[in-house]
PDB file of C-alpha atoms in Angstrom:
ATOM      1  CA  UNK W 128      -0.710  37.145  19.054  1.00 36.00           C
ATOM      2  CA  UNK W 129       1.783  34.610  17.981  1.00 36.00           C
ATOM      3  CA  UNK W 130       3.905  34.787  15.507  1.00 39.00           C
ATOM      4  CA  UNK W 131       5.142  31.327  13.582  1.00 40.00           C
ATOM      5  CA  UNK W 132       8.584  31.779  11.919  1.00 40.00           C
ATOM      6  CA  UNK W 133       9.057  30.657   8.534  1.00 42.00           C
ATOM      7  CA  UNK W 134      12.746  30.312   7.632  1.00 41.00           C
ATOM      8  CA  UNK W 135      13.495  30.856   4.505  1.00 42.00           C
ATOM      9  CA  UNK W 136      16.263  28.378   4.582  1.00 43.00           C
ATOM     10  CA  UNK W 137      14.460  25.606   4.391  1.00 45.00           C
ATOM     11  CA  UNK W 138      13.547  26.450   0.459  1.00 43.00           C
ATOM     12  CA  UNK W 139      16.405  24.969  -1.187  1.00 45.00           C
ATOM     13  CA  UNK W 140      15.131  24.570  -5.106  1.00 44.00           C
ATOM     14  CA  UNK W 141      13.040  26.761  -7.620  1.00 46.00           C
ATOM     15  CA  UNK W 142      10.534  24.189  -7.135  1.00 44.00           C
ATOM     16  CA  UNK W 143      10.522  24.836  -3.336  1.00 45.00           C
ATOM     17  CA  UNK W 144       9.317  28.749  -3.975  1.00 46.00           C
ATOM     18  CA  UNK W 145       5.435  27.531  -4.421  1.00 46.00           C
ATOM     19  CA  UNK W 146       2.267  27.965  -2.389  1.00 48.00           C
ATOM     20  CA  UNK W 147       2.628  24.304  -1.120  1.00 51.00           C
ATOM     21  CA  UNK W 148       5.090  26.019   1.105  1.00 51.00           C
ATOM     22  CA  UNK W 149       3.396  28.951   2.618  1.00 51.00           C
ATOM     23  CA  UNK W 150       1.816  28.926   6.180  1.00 49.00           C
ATOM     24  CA  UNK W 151      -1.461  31.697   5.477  1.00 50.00           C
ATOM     25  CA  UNK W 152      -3.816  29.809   8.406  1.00 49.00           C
ATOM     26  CA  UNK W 153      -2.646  32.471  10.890  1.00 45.00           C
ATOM     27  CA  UNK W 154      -5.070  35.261  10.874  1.00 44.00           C
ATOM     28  CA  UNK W 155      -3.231  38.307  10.246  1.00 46.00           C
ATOM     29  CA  UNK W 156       0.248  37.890  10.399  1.00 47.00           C
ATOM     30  CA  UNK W 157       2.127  36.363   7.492  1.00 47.00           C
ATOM     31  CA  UNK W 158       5.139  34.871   5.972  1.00 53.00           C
ATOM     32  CA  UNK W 159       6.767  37.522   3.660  1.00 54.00           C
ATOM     33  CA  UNK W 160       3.382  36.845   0.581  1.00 71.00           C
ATOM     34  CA  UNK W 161       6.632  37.869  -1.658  1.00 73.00           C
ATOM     35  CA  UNK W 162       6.898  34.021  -2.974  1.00 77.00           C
ATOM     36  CA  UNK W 163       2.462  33.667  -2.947  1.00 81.00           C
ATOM     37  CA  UNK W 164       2.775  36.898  -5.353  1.00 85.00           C
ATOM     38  CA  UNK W 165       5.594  34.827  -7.307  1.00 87.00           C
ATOM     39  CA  UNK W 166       3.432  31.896  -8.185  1.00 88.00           C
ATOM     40  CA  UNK W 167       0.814  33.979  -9.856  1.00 90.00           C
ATOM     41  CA  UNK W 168       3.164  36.102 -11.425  1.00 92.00           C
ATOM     42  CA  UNK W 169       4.879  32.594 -12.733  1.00 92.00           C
ATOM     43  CA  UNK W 170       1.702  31.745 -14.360  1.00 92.00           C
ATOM     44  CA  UNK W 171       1.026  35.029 -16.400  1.00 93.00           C
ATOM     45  CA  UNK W 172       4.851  35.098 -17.173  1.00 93.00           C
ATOM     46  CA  UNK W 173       4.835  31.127 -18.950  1.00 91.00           C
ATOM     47  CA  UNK W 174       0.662  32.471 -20.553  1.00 91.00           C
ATOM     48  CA  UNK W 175       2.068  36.088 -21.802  1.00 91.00           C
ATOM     49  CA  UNK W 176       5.855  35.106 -21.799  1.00 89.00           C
ATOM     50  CA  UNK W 177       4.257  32.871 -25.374  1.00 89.00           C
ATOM     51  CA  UNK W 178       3.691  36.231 -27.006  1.00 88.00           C
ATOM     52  CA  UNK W 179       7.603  37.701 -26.539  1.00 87.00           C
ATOM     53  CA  UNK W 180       9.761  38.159 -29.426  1.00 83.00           C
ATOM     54  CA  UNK W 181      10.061  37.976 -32.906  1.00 82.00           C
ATOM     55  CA  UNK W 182       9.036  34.161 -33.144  1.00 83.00           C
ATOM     56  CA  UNK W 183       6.351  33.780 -31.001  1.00 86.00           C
ATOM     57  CA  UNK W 184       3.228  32.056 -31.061  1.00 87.00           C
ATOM     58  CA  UNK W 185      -0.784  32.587 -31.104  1.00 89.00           C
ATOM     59  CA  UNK W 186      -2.294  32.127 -27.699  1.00 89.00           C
ATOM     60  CA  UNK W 187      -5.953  30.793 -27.481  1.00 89.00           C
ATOM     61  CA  UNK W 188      -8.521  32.097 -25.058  1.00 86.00           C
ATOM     62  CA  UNK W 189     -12.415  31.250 -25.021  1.00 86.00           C
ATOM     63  CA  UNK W 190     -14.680  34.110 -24.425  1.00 82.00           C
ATOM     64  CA  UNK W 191     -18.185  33.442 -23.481  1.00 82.00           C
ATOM     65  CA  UNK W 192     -20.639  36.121 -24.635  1.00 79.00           C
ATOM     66  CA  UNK W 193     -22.203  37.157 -21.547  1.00 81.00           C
ATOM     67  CA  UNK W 194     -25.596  37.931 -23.763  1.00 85.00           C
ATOM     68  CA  UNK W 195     -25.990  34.648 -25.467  1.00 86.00           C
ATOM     69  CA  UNK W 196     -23.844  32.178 -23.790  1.00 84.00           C
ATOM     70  CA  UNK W 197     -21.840  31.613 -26.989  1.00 88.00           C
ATOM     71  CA  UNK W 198     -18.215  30.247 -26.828  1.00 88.00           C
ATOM     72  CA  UNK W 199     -15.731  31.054 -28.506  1.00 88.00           C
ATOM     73  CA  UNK W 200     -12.007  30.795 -29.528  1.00 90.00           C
ATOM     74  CA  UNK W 201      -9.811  33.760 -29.847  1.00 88.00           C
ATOM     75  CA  UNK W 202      -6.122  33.796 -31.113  1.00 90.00           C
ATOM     76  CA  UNK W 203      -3.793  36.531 -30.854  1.00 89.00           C
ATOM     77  CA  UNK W 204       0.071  37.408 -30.161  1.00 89.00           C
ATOM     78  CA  UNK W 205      -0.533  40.221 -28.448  1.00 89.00           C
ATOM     79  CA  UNK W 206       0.512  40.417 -24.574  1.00 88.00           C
ATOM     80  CA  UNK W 207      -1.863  42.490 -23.550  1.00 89.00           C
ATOM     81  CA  UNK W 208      -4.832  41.032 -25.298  1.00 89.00           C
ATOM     82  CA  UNK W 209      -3.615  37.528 -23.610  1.00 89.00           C
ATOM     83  CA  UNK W 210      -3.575  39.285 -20.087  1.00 89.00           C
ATOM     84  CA  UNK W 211      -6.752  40.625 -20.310  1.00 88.00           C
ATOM     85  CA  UNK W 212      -8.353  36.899 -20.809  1.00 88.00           C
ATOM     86  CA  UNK W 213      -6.818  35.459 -18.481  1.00 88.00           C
ATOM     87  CA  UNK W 214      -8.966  34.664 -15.591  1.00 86.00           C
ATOM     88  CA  UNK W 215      -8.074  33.514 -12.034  1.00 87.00           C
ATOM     89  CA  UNK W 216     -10.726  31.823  -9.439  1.00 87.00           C
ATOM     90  CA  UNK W 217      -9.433  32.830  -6.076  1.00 86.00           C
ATOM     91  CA  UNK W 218     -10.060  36.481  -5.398  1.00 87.00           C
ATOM     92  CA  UNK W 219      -6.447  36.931  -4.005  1.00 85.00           C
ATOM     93  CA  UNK W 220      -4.890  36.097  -7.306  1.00 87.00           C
ATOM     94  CA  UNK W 221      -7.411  37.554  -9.784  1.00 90.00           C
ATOM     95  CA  UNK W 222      -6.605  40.979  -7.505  1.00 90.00           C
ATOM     96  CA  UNK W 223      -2.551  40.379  -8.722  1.00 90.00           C
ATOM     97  CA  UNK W 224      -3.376  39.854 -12.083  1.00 92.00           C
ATOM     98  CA  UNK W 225      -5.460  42.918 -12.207  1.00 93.00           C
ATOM     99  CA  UNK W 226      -2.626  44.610 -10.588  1.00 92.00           C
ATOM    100  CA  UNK W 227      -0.681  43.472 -13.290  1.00 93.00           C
ATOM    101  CA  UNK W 228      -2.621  44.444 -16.318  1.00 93.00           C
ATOM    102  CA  UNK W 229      -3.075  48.032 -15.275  1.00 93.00           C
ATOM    103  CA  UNK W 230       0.644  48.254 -14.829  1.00 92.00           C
ATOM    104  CA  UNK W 231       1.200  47.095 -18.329  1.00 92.00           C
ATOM    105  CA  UNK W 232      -1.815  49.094 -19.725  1.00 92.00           C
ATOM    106  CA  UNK W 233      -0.271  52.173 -18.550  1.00 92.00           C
ATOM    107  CA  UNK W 234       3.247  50.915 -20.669  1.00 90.00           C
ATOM    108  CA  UNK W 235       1.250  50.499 -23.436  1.00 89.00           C
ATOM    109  CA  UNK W 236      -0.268  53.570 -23.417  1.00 90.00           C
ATOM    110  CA  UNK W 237       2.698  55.808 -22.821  1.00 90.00           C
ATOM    111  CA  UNK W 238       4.938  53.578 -25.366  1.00 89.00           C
ATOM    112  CA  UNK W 239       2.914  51.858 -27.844  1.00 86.00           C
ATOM    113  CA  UNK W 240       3.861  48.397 -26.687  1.00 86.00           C
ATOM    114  CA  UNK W 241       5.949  46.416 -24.132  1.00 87.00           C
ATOM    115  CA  UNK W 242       3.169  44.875 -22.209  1.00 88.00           C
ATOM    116  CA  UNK W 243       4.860  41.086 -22.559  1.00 90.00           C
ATOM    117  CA  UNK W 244       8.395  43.102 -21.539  1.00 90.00           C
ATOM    118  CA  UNK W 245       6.481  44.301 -18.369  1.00 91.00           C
ATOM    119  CA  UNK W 246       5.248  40.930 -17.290  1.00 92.00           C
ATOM    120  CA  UNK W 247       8.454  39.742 -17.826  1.00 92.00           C
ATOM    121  CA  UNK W 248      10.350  41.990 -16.212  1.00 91.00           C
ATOM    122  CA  UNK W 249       7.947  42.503 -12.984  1.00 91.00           C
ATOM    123  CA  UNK W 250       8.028  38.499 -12.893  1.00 92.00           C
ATOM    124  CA  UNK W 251      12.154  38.491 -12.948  1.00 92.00           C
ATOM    125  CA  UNK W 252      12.282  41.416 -10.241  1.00 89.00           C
ATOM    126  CA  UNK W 253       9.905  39.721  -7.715  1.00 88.00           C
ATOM    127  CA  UNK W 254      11.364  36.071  -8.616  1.00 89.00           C
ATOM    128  CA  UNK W 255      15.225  37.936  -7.747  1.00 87.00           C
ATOM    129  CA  UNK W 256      14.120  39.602  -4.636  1.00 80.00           C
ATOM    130  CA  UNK W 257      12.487  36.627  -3.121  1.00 80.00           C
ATOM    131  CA  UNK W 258      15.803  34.695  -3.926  1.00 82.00           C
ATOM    132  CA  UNK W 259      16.969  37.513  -1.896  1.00 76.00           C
ATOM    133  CA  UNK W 260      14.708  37.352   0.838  1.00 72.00           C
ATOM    134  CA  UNK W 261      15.386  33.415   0.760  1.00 73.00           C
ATOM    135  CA  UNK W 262      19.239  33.832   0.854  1.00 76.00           C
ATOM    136  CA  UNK W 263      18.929  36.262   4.072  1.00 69.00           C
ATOM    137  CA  UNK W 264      20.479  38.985   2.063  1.00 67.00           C
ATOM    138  CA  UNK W 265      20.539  41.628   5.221  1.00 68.00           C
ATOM    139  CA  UNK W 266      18.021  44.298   6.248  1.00 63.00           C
ATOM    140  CA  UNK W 267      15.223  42.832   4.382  1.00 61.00           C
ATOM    141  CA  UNK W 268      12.500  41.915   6.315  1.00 61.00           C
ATOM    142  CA  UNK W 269      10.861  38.485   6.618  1.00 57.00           C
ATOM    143  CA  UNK W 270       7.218  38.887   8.148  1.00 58.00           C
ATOM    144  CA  UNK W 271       4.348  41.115   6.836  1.00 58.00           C
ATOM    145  CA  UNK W 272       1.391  42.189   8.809  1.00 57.00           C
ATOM    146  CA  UNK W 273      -1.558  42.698   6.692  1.00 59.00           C
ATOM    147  CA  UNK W 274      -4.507  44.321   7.134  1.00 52.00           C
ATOM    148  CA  UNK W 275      -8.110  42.944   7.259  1.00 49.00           C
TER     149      UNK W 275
END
């Protein structure tokens, strides 16, 4: 099985850390998915990351009544009402997001609140380690083998 390096050195800018830049055509074996994971979690941070603090803002969502096909426009300023409608197309990122809403479910339910704090937060942890990752900070490892 071959093995294609990725270097991490060649992602100089914020902008860099995107999908555009990750090689997933080999079967099996992949770059670290640290910086695929980012770019999901960047999206739910800038959707849910609306709803933080004392001045935010409504966030809009259409629901469509499975029953009778009727849409319809919901506004709230709560995080995890805003994470729960979101919806992603490719499997892969729907499966993050999923990930992501049971994580802050379970703050919720043990604190009363902090669901926009724990998108936030996860979003800032995996956006610093990948920084890491890209910086060659040592013993941290750059390939991944997944399983089928």
């Amino acid at each position: 099985m071959d093995l294609i390096k990725r270097n991490f050195e060649d992602i100089n800018t914020e902008e860099d850390v995107s999908l555009n830049n990750l090689n997933t055509t080999v079967a099996n074996v992949i770059d670290n998915d640290m910086l695929y994971i980012l770019s999901i979690l960047e999206q739910i941070d800038k959707t849910v990351g609306k709803t933080f603090g004392p001045y935010s803002g409504y966030v809009a969502s259409e629901l469509i009544s499975k029953r009778t096909n009727v849409r319809e426009m919901r506004y709230t300023k709560d995080g995890q009402s805003t994470l729960e409608a979101m919806n992603f197309q490719i499997p892969t990122d729907l499966m993050i997001a999923n990930e992501v809403t049971k994580l802050t479910l379970a703050i919720k339910n043990k604190s009363g609140d902090g669901s926009t704090t724990a998108v936030r937060l996860l979003y800032n942890l995996v956006k610093s380690s990948a920084k890491d990752i890209r910086d060659h900070i040592n013993n941290i490892y750059d390939y991944r083998i997944t399983t089928p």
